[in-house]
mmCIF file of C-alpha atoms and ligand atoms in Angstrom:
data_model
loop_
_atom_site.group_PDB
_atom_site.id
_atom_site.type_symbol
_atom_site.label_atom_id
_atom_site.label_comp_id
_atom_site.label_asym_id
_atom_site.label_seq_id
_atom_site.Cartn_x
_atom_site.Cartn_y
_atom_site.Cartn_z
ATOM 1 C CA ALA Y 293 -22.965 -129.624 18.985
ATOM 2 C CA VAL Y 294 -19.571 -130.380 17.336
ATOM 3 C CA ASN Y 295 -17.765 -129.130 19.694
ATOM 4 C CA ALA Y 296 -18.038 -132.745 23.268
ATOM 5 C CA GLU Y 297 -16.847 -130.215 25.684
ATOM 6 C CA THR Y 298 -19.684 -127.719 25.872
ATOM 7 C CA MET Y 299 -22.576 -128.364 28.518
ATOM 8 C CA GLN Y 300 -20.577 -131.244 29.095
ATOM 9 C CA LYS Y 301 -17.511 -130.268 31.136
ATOM 10 C CA GLU Y 302 -18.010 -132.761 33.865
ATOM 11 C CA LYS Y 303 -17.867 -135.156 31.917
ATOM 12 C CA HIS Y 304 -15.142 -133.731 27.963
ATOM 13 C CA PHE Y 305 -12.456 -132.748 29.251
ATOM 14 C CA ILE Y 306 -8.594 -133.546 28.311
ATOM 15 C CA ARG Y 307 -7.203 -135.492 30.425
ATOM 16 C CA ARG Y 308 -3.216 -135.486 29.790
ATOM 17 C CA THR Y 309 -1.848 -139.529 28.814
ATOM 18 C CA LYS Y 310 1.001 -140.745 31.587
ATOM 19 C CA HIS Y 311 1.400 -143.106 28.687
ATOM 20 C CA PRO Y 312 1.894 -141.175 25.392
ATOM 21 C CA LYS Y 313 2.104 -143.850 22.659
ATOM 22 C CA LYS Y 314 1.902 -143.707 18.516
ATOM 23 C CA VAL Y 315 -1.742 -144.302 17.292
ATOM 24 C CA ILE Y 316 -3.276 -145.174 14.113
ATOM 25 C CA ILE Y 317 -6.060 -143.720 12.558
ATOM 26 C CA ILE Y 318 -7.896 -145.718 9.749
ATOM 27 C CA GLY Y 319 -9.633 -142.716 7.846
ATOM 28 C CA GLY Y 320 -9.774 -138.883 7.286
ATOM 29 C CA GLY Y 321 -13.256 -137.761 7.560
ATOM 30 C CA ILE Y 322 -14.162 -136.139 10.689
ATOM 31 C CA GLY Y 323 -13.546 -138.895 13.131
ATOM 32 C CA GLY Y 324 -11.025 -139.622 12.431
ATOM 33 C CA MET Y 325 -9.201 -136.035 12.705
ATOM 34 C CA GLU Y 326 -11.769 -135.474 15.395
ATOM 35 C CA THR Y 327 -10.063 -138.044 16.935
ATOM 36 C CA ALA Y 328 -6.685 -137.465 16.545
ATOM 37 C CA ARG Y 329 -6.145 -133.752 17.884
ATOM 38 C CA VAL Y 330 -8.037 -134.905 20.981
ATOM 39 C CA LEU Y 331 -4.720 -137.469 21.144
ATOM 40 C CA LYS Y 332 -2.768 -134.908 20.047
ATOM 41 C CA LEU Y 333 -3.479 -132.473 23.015
ATOM 42 C CA ARG Y 334 -3.733 -135.621 25.498
ATOM 43 C CA GLY Y 335 -0.435 -136.088 24.592
ATOM 44 C CA HIS Y 336 -0.109 -138.714 22.164
ATOM 45 C CA GLU Y 337 0.927 -139.371 18.455
ATOM 46 C CA PRO Y 338 -1.600 -139.935 15.997
ATOM 47 C CA VAL Y 339 -0.707 -140.701 12.030
ATOM 48 C CA ILE Y 340 -3.931 -141.007 9.876
ATOM 49 C CA TYR Y 341 -4.125 -142.900 7.495
ATOM 50 C CA GLU Y 342 -6.592 -141.202 4.187
ATOM 51 C CA GLN Y 343 -7.214 -143.480 0.550
ATOM 52 C CA SER Y 344 -8.313 -139.845 -0.517
ATOM 53 C CA ASP Y 345 -6.139 -137.098 -1.576
ATOM 54 C CA VAL Y 346 -8.107 -134.263 1.066
ATOM 55 C CA LEU Y 347 -9.643 -134.651 4.770
ATOM 56 C CA GLY Y 348 -12.745 -134.570 5.073
ATOM 57 C CA GLY Y 349 -14.365 -137.863 4.149
ATOM 58 C CA THR Y 350 -18.485 -137.301 3.546
ATOM 59 C CA LEU Y 351 -17.772 -134.104 5.301
ATOM 60 C CA ILE Y 352 -17.453 -132.289 2.438
ATOM 61 C CA PRO Y 353 -20.339 -133.773 -0.123
ATOM 62 C CA ALA Y 354 -22.177 -132.801 3.309
ATOM 63 C CA SER Y 355 -21.019 -129.678 2.734
ATOM 64 C CA ALA Y 356 -21.774 -128.806 -0.740
ATOM 65 C CA GLU Y 357 -24.876 -128.097 -0.820
ATOM 66 C CA SER Y 358 -25.300 -124.119 -0.779
ATOM 67 C CA TYR Y 359 -26.933 -122.729 2.309
ATOM 68 C CA LYS Y 360 -24.679 -125.464 4.349
ATOM 69 C CA GLY Y 361 -21.766 -122.391 4.029
ATOM 70 C CA LYS Y 362 -21.281 -123.629 8.138
ATOM 71 C CA LEU Y 363 -20.721 -126.899 8.377
ATOM 72 C CA ARG Y 364 -17.812 -126.257 5.107
ATOM 73 C CA ASP Y 365 -16.616 -123.519 7.847
ATOM 74 C CA LEU Y 366 -15.899 -126.854 10.381
ATOM 75 C CA LEU Y 367 -14.075 -128.967 7.473
ATOM 76 C CA GLU Y 368 -11.995 -125.946 6.956
ATOM 77 C CA TRP Y 369 -10.644 -126.233 10.795
ATOM 78 C CA TYR Y 370 -9.980 -129.940 11.380
ATOM 79 C CA ARG Y 371 -7.685 -129.790 8.968
ATOM 80 C CA ARG Y 372 -6.410 -126.893 10.080
ATOM 81 C CA GLN Y 373 -6.457 -128.228 13.529
ATOM 82 C CA MET Y 374 -4.822 -131.116 12.185
ATOM 83 C CA HIS Y 375 -1.615 -127.993 10.528
ATOM 84 C CA GLU Y 376 -1.554 -127.095 13.826
ATOM 85 C CA LEU Y 377 -0.644 -129.982 15.719
ATOM 86 C CA GLN Y 378 1.203 -130.411 13.465
ATOM 87 C CA ILE Y 379 -0.385 -134.340 12.968
ATOM 88 C CA GLU Y 380 1.613 -136.999 11.361
ATOM 89 C CA VAL Y 381 -1.141 -137.337 8.427
ATOM 90 C CA HIS Y 382 -0.108 -139.928 5.002
ATOM 91 C CA LEU Y 383 -3.523 -139.258 2.205
ATOM 92 C CA ASN Y 384 -3.264 -141.514 -0.897
ATOM 93 C CA GLU Y 385 -3.293 -144.382 1.300
ATOM 94 C CA ARG Y 386 -5.328 -147.283 1.566
ATOM 95 C CA ILE Y 387 -5.140 -149.508 4.207
ATOM 96 C CA GLY Y 388 -5.648 -152.654 3.295
ATOM 97 C CA SER Y 389 -5.309 -155.071 6.387
ATOM 98 C CA ILE Y 390 -4.852 -154.238 9.996
ATOM 99 C CA ASP Y 391 -2.016 -156.526 10.273
ATOM 100 C CA GLU Y 392 0.734 -153.939 8.946
ATOM 101 C CA PHE Y 393 0.734 -152.542 12.776
ATOM 102 C CA LYS Y 394 -0.049 -155.325 14.809
ATOM 103 C CA GLY Y 395 0.291 -154.902 18.141
ATOM 104 C CA GLN Y 396 -0.020 -151.155 18.148
ATOM 105 C CA GLU Y 397 -3.256 -148.916 18.460
ATOM 106 C CA ILE Y 398 -5.136 -148.518 15.972
ATOM 107 C CA VAL Y 399 -8.873 -146.112 14.987
ATOM 108 C CA VAL Y 400 -10.660 -147.253 12.708
ATOM 109 C CA ALA Y 401 -12.549 -143.901 11.467
ATOM 110 C CA THR Y 402 -13.514 -145.699 7.932
ATOM 111 C CA GLY Y 403 -17.169 -144.070 7.967
ATOM 112 C CA ALA Y 404 -20.175 -146.237 5.466
ATOM 113 C CA VAL Y 405 -20.719 -146.885 1.872
ATOM 114 C CA PRO Y 406 -24.040 -145.966 0.439
ATOM 115 C CA ARG Y 407 -27.011 -149.160 0.098
ATOM 116 C CA LEU Y 408 -27.398 -149.509 -3.560
ATOM 117 C CA LEU Y 409 -30.432 -150.184 -4.673
ATOM 118 C CA ARG Y 410 -29.242 -153.938 -6.756
ATOM 119 C CA ASN Y 411 -32.446 -155.119 -7.093
ATOM 120 C CA VAL Y 412 -34.229 -152.488 -9.191
ATOM 121 C CA PRO Y 413 -33.470 -153.320 -12.808
ATOM 122 C CA GLY Y 414 -31.435 -150.123 -14.299
ATOM 123 C CA TYR Y 415 -30.391 -148.800 -10.557
ATOM 124 C CA GLU Y 416 -26.856 -148.549 -12.634
ATOM 125 C CA LYS Y 417 -28.134 -145.775 -13.655
ATOM 126 C CA MET Y 418 -28.334 -143.189 -10.827
ATOM 127 C CA ILE Y 419 -26.482 -141.134 -9.290
ATOM 128 C CA GLU Y 420 -25.194 -141.954 -5.564
ATOM 129 C CA ALA Y 421 -25.732 -138.895 -3.111
ATOM 130 C CA CYS Y 422 -22.665 -138.336 -2.826
ATOM 131 C CA ASP Y 423 -21.672 -138.429 -6.214
ATOM 132 C CA TYR Y 424 -24.335 -135.732 -6.935
ATOM 133 C CA LEU Y 425 -23.481 -132.987 -3.967
ATOM 134 C CA ASN Y 426 -19.232 -133.553 -5.761
ATOM 135 C CA GLY Y 427 -19.953 -131.543 -8.902
ATOM 136 C CA ARG Y 428 -22.087 -134.476 -11.244
ATOM 137 C CA GLU Y 429 -24.100 -132.761 -12.942
ATOM 138 C CA THR Y 430 -27.671 -134.064 -13.677
ATOM 139 C CA GLY Y 431 -30.758 -132.770 -16.273
ATOM 140 C CA ASP Y 432 -33.055 -130.766 -15.839
ATOM 141 C CA ARG Y 433 -36.256 -132.492 -14.185
ATOM 142 C CA VAL Y 434 -33.755 -134.889 -12.048
ATOM 143 C CA ALA Y 435 -35.880 -137.637 -9.446
ATOM 144 C CA VAL Y 436 -35.335 -138.475 -5.939
ATOM 145 C CA ILE Y 437 -35.252 -141.578 -5.194
ATOM 146 C CA GLY Y 438 -36.249 -141.804 -0.665
ATOM 147 C CA GLY Y 439 -37.670 -138.961 1.023
ATOM 148 C CA GLY Y 440 -35.477 -138.769 3.871
ATOM 149 C CA LEU Y 441 -32.820 -136.200 5.286
ATOM 150 C CA THR Y 442 -30.443 -136.670 2.410
ATOM 151 C CA GLY Y 443 -33.374 -136.574 -0.364
ATOM 152 C CA CYS Y 444 -34.936 -133.761 1.019
ATOM 153 C CA GLU Y 445 -32.200 -130.973 0.473
ATOM 154 C CA ILE Y 446 -31.386 -132.496 -2.174
ATOM 155 C CA ALA Y 447 -35.285 -131.215 -3.488
ATOM 156 C CA TYR Y 448 -34.352 -128.188 -1.833
ATOM 157 C CA GLU Y 449 -31.042 -126.939 -3.262
ATOM 158 C CA LEU Y 450 -31.779 -128.770 -7.097
ATOM 159 C CA ALA Y 451 -34.065 -126.755 -6.816
ATOM 160 C CA LEU Y 452 -32.719 -123.727 -5.667
ATOM 161 C CA GLN Y 453 -29.928 -124.270 -8.645
ATOM 162 C CA SER Y 454 -33.093 -124.334 -10.595
ATOM 163 C CA HIS Y 455 -33.667 -127.789 -11.485
ATOM 164 C CA HIS Y 456 -36.214 -129.313 -10.268
ATOM 165 C CA PRO Y 457 -37.467 -132.136 -8.567
ATOM 166 C CA ILE Y 458 -39.095 -134.622 -8.361
ATOM 167 C CA ILE Y 459 -38.874 -136.767 -4.459
ATOM 168 C CA ILE Y 460 -39.577 -140.267 -4.246
ATOM 169 C CA GLU Y 461 -40.334 -142.196 -1.208
ATOM 170 C CA MET Y 462 -41.986 -145.689 0.091
ATOM 171 C CA LYS Y 463 -42.994 -144.655 2.932
ATOM 172 C CA GLY Y 464 -46.457 -142.096 3.845
ATOM 173 C CA ASP Y 465 -44.326 -139.372 5.324
ATOM 174 C CA LEU Y 466 -40.899 -137.772 4.420
ATOM 175 C CA ILE Y 467 -38.283 -137.378 6.487
ATOM 176 C CA ALA Y 468 -39.260 -140.354 8.394
ATOM 177 C CA GLN Y 469 -36.153 -140.839 10.613
ATOM 178 C CA LYS Y 470 -35.372 -140.209 14.342
ATOM 179 C CA GLY Y 471 -33.707 -138.130 15.701
ATOM 180 C CA VAL Y 472 -33.581 -135.020 12.702
ATOM 181 C CA CYS Y 473 -33.828 -131.414 14.160
ATOM 182 C CA LEU Y 474 -38.320 -130.657 13.868
ATOM 183 C CA ALA Y 475 -37.416 -126.832 12.706
ATOM 184 C CA ASN Y 476 -35.155 -128.117 9.460
ATOM 185 C CA SER Y 477 -37.913 -131.113 8.165
ATOM 186 C CA SER Y 478 -40.989 -128.967 8.874
ATOM 187 C CA TYR Y 479 -39.096 -126.445 6.949
ATOM 188 C CA LEU Y 480 -38.408 -128.864 3.870
ATOM 189 C CA ARG Y 481 -41.999 -130.099 4.231
ATOM 190 C CA GLU Y 482 -44.277 -126.998 4.297
ATOM 191 C CA TRP Y 483 -41.181 -125.717 1.887
ATOM 192 C CA PHE Y 484 -41.807 -128.475 -0.722
ATOM 193 C CA GLU Y 485 -45.952 -127.850 -0.695
ATOM 194 C CA LEU Y 486 -44.905 -123.779 -1.813
ATOM 195 C CA HIS Y 487 -43.459 -124.319 -4.143
ATOM 196 C CA ASP Y 488 -45.594 -127.124 -5.746
ATOM 197 C CA ILE Y 489 -42.388 -130.287 -5.296
ATOM 198 C CA PRO Y 490 -44.043 -132.924 -6.796
ATOM 199 C CA VAL Y 491 -44.099 -135.689 -3.362
ATOM 200 C CA TYR Y 492 -44.832 -139.601 -4.520
ATOM 201 C CA LEU Y 493 -45.515 -141.032 -0.355
ATOM 202 C CA GLU Y 494 -46.032 -144.455 -0.724
ATOM 203 C CA THR Y 495 -44.261 -145.252 -3.532
ATOM 204 C CA VAL Y 496 -41.356 -147.894 -4.446
ATOM 205 C CA LEU Y 497 -39.630 -147.985 -7.040
ATOM 206 C CA LYS Y 498 -39.725 -150.721 -9.863
ATOM 207 C CA GLU Y 499 -37.013 -149.963 -12.875
ATOM 208 C CA VAL Y 500 -35.180 -147.153 -14.178
ATOM 209 C CA LYS Y 501 -35.059 -146.434 -17.775
ATOM 210 C CA ASP Y 502 -33.495 -143.910 -20.208
ATOM 211 C CA GLY Y 503 -35.409 -140.613 -20.136
ATOM 212 C CA LYS Y 504 -37.974 -142.515 -17.452
ATOM 213 C CA ILE Y 505 -38.648 -143.946 -14.491
ATOM 214 C CA ILE Y 506 -41.058 -147.339 -13.557
ATOM 215 C CA CYS Y 507 -43.072 -146.374 -9.834
ATOM 216 C CA VAL Y 508 -45.613 -148.584 -7.937
ATOM 217 C CA LYS Y 509 -48.216 -146.753 -5.492
ATOM 218 C CA ASN Y 510 -51.023 -148.901 -3.986
ATOM 219 C CA GLY Y 511 -50.547 -152.218 -6.618
ATOM 220 C CA GLU Y 512 -50.387 -150.428 -9.393
ATOM 221 C CA GLU Y 513 -47.710 -149.081 -11.734
ATOM 222 C CA PHE Y 514 -46.660 -146.078 -13.865
ATOM 223 C CA GLU Y 515 -44.501 -143.741 -14.929
ATOM 224 C CA ILE Y 516 -42.617 -140.075 -14.724
ATOM 225 C CA SER Y 517 -40.259 -138.770 -17.032
ATOM 226 C CA CYS Y 518 -36.816 -137.135 -15.591
ATOM 227 C CA ASP Y 519 -34.182 -136.539 -17.579
ATOM 228 C CA SER Y 520 -31.486 -138.153 -13.815
ATOM 229 C CA VAL Y 521 -33.079 -140.328 -10.795
ATOM 230 C CA ILE Y 522 -30.439 -139.731 -7.872
ATOM 231 C CA SER Y 523 -30.347 -142.150 -5.134
ATOM 232 C CA CYS Y 524 -30.460 -140.826 -1.084
ATOM 233 C CA ALA Y 525 -31.548 -144.683 -0.092
ATOM 234 C CA GLY Y 526 -29.147 -144.109 2.664
ATOM 235 C CA TYR Y 527 -25.679 -145.834 4.621
ATOM 236 C CA LEU Y 528 -24.551 -148.645 5.498
ATOM 237 C CA PRO Y 529 -20.997 -148.564 7.689
ATOM 238 C CA SER Y 530 -17.929 -150.090 6.016
ATOM 239 C CA PRO Y 531 -15.221 -151.334 9.166
ATOM 240 C CA LEU Y 532 -11.729 -152.305 8.361
ATOM 241 C CA ALA Y 533 -11.123 -154.046 11.295
ATOM 242 C CA GLU Y 534 -14.085 -155.290 14.182
ATOM 243 C CA PRO Y 535 -13.229 -153.609 17.825
ATOM 244 C CA SER Y 536 -11.185 -155.587 20.364
ATOM 245 C CA LEU Y 537 -9.060 -154.045 22.954
ATOM 246 C CA HIS Y 538 -6.721 -152.333 21.271
ATOM 247 C CA VAL Y 539 -9.255 -151.676 17.600
ATOM 248 C CA HIS Y 540 -11.549 -149.306 18.069
ATOM 249 C CA THR Y 541 -14.039 -147.936 15.748
ATOM 250 C CA VAL Y 542 -15.292 -144.772 15.270
ATOM 251 C CA GLY Y 543 -18.384 -142.708 14.001
ATOM 252 C CA ASP Y 544 -20.183 -143.561 10.262
ATOM 253 C CA CYS Y 545 -18.472 -146.458 10.171
ATOM 254 C CA ARG Y 546 -20.254 -148.652 13.955
ATOM 255 C CA THR Y 547 -23.354 -146.711 13.759
ATOM 256 C CA VAL Y 548 -24.348 -144.850 10.846
ATOM 257 C CA GLY Y 549 -25.157 -141.376 12.561
ATOM 258 C CA ASN Y 550 -24.601 -137.036 12.053
ATOM 259 C CA LEU Y 551 -21.899 -134.705 12.809
ATOM 260 C CA ARG Y 552 -22.589 -134.877 16.823
ATOM 261 C CA THR Y 553 -23.264 -138.348 16.710
ATOM 262 C CA VAL Y 554 -19.784 -139.384 15.328
ATOM 263 C CA ILE Y 555 -17.709 -136.438 16.536
ATOM 264 C CA TRP Y 556 -19.247 -137.322 20.486
ATOM 265 C CA ASP Y 557 -17.701 -140.888 20.077
ATOM 266 C CA ALA Y 558 -14.504 -140.368 18.568
ATOM 267 C CA TYR Y 559 -13.848 -138.325 21.812
ATOM 268 C CA GLU Y 560 -15.439 -140.335 23.738
ATOM 269 C CA THR Y 561 -12.950 -142.606 22.222
ATOM 270 C CA ALA Y 562 -9.605 -140.257 21.724
ATOM 271 C CA MET Y 563 -10.262 -140.869 25.693
ATOM 272 C CA LYS Y 564 -10.389 -143.759 26.516
ATOM 273 C CA ILE Y 565 -6.256 -144.824 25.508
ATOM 274 C CA ARG Y 566 -4.654 -145.001 28.092
HETATM 275 C C1 FAD X 1004 -24.966 -137.154 1.615
HETATM 276 C C2 FAD X 1004 -24.902 -136.499 3.784
HETATM 277 C C3 FAD X 1004 -25.211 -135.458 4.306
HETATM 278 C C4 FAD X 1004 -24.905 -134.856 5.356
HETATM 279 N N1 FAD X 1004 -25.270 -134.081 5.851
HETATM 280 C C5 FAD X 1004 -25.410 -133.858 7.097
HETATM 281 C C6 FAD X 1004 -24.956 -132.181 8.009
HETATM 282 O O1 FAD X 1004 -26.451 -132.088 7.811
HETATM 283 N N2 FAD X 1004 -25.600 -132.859 8.856
HETATM 284 C C7 FAD X 1004 -24.779 -133.230 9.932
HETATM 285 O O2 FAD X 1004 -24.591 -132.996 11.324
HETATM 286 N N3 FAD X 1004 -24.653 -134.721 8.968
HETATM 287 C C8 FAD X 1004 -24.510 -134.870 8.101
HETATM 288 N N4 FAD X 1004 -23.991 -135.837 7.537
HETATM 289 C C9 FAD X 1004 -22.850 -137.023 8.184
HETATM 290 C C10 FAD X 1004 -22.197 -136.246 8.132
HETATM 291 O O3 FAD X 1004 -21.283 -136.004 7.037
HETATM 292 C C11 FAD X 1004 -21.370 -137.950 8.761
HETATM 293 O O4 FAD X 1004 -22.079 -138.834 9.846
HETATM 294 C C12 FAD X 1004 -20.089 -138.632 8.707
HETATM 295 O O5 FAD X 1004 -18.974 -137.747 8.569
HETATM 296 C C13 FAD X 1004 -19.282 -139.027 9.052
HETATM 297 O O6 FAD X 1004 -17.490 -139.785 9.553
HETATM 298 P P1 FAD X 1004 -16.602 -140.170 9.522
HETATM 299 O O7 FAD X 1004 -15.560 -139.651 9.472
HETATM 300 O O8 FAD X 1004 -17.713 -142.272 10.161
HETATM 301 O O9 FAD X 1004 -16.753 -141.367 8.253
HETATM 302 P P2 FAD X 1004 -16.308 -140.661 6.862
HETATM 303 O O10 FAD X 1004 -16.928 -139.297 6.561
HETATM 304 O O11 FAD X 1004 -16.477 -141.646 5.792
HETATM 305 O O12 FAD X 1004 -14.771 -140.766 6.447
HETATM 306 C C14 FAD X 1004 -14.390 -142.007 6.631
HETATM 307 C C15 FAD X 1004 -13.049 -141.726 4.960
HETATM 308 O O13 FAD X 1004 -12.065 -142.818 6.307
HETATM 309 C C16 FAD X 1004 -11.868 -143.178 4.016
HETATM 310 N N5 FAD X 1004 -11.880 -144.471 4.154
HETATM 311 C C17 FAD X 1004 -11.853 -146.373 4.458
HETATM 312 N N6 FAD X 1004 -11.714 -147.113 3.726
HETATM 313 C C18 FAD X 1004 -10.045 -146.965 4.102
HETATM 314 C C19 FAD X 1004 -8.834 -147.892 4.359
HETATM 315 N N7 FAD X 1004 -9.756 -148.578 4.070
HETATM 316 N N8 FAD X 1004 -7.373 -146.685 4.155
HETATM 317 C C20 FAD X 1004 -7.126 -145.019 4.279
HETATM 318 N N9 FAD X 1004 -8.485 -144.749 4.275
HETATM 319 C C21 FAD X 1004 -10.357 -145.559 4.792
HETATM 320 C C22 FAD X 1004 -12.266 -142.543 3.429
HETATM 321 O O14 FAD X 1004 -11.670 -142.271 2.634
HETATM 322 C C23 FAD X 1004 -13.212 -141.084 4.249
HETATM 323 O O15 FAD X 1004 -12.341 -139.465 4.452
HETATM 324 C C24 FAD X 1004 -24.109 -136.569 6.477
HETATM 325 C C25 FAD X 1004 -24.196 -137.107 5.744
HETATM 326 C C26 FAD X 1004 -24.174 -137.683 3.972
HETATM 327 C C27 FAD X 1004 -23.616 -138.271 3.191
#
């Protein structure tokens, strides 16, 4: 899934460019790194600008759970590729506007931002999923708001680390989104049942208070006591600029997806640049 050439040899193969040029890549997540890798192999000169002090972007929290060792290997492989291919990388450089690169080929790979539940009183008390995965501590009883794949994986990790997660999901089922491997979603659902992890379906978060949350189900309000609340309410694309003739958007900043969709998108975009 993470090698765009696998089983796609007719469609995905490296073609050298006849017009080598500098290509500006904004964002050093997996999308930016895959774009840079393919551009370099084609003979272009990619330059990555990343606002943080490391390459990896969302793949850093996305690979943090104890059972995601393969994703951590993938992240290391990409960082090594940047080094071995001698790709120019500027860390700690936040690009405010693409105007400074006017006239050049630009790839925007700035990722997505979390959807914050600002309409819920007390939402600021919640820990965002990626903050938790990046190491923010929680208490013992943790309400996980959102039973999509991210929320369920976090609840699973919390339970593996001997915490007590409680899942709150407004839909009628966990991991209701399309495109998730059935083996993974079925495993998580059954694991929660087997280990008596409380799951509240068709339940909406109404308020976050100190030491508890207020929820509503079938019009009835009730409280759940908890020490921490993790928000797993999804992500929204956050492109620095809109696409145009010489500006390309790649990965989550175009459509929020997963490693396969981001890597394929990046590969195909890098192949399109003449
Ligand atoms: C919690 C979580 C778990 C996940 N787990 C999985 C999983 O198990 N399997 C899977 O396939 N997918 C998973 N995903 C999805 C996958 O991680 C993402 O789709 C992918 O990492 C996004 O890559 P990207 O390069 O498009 O964006 P990002 O990785 O977000 O990269 C964007 C980069 O741009 C930088 N940036 C932003 N603005 C600027 C600017 N103005 N100037 C300079 N730099 C800037 C950011 O700092 C960041 O490094 C998960 C996602 C999340 C949130």
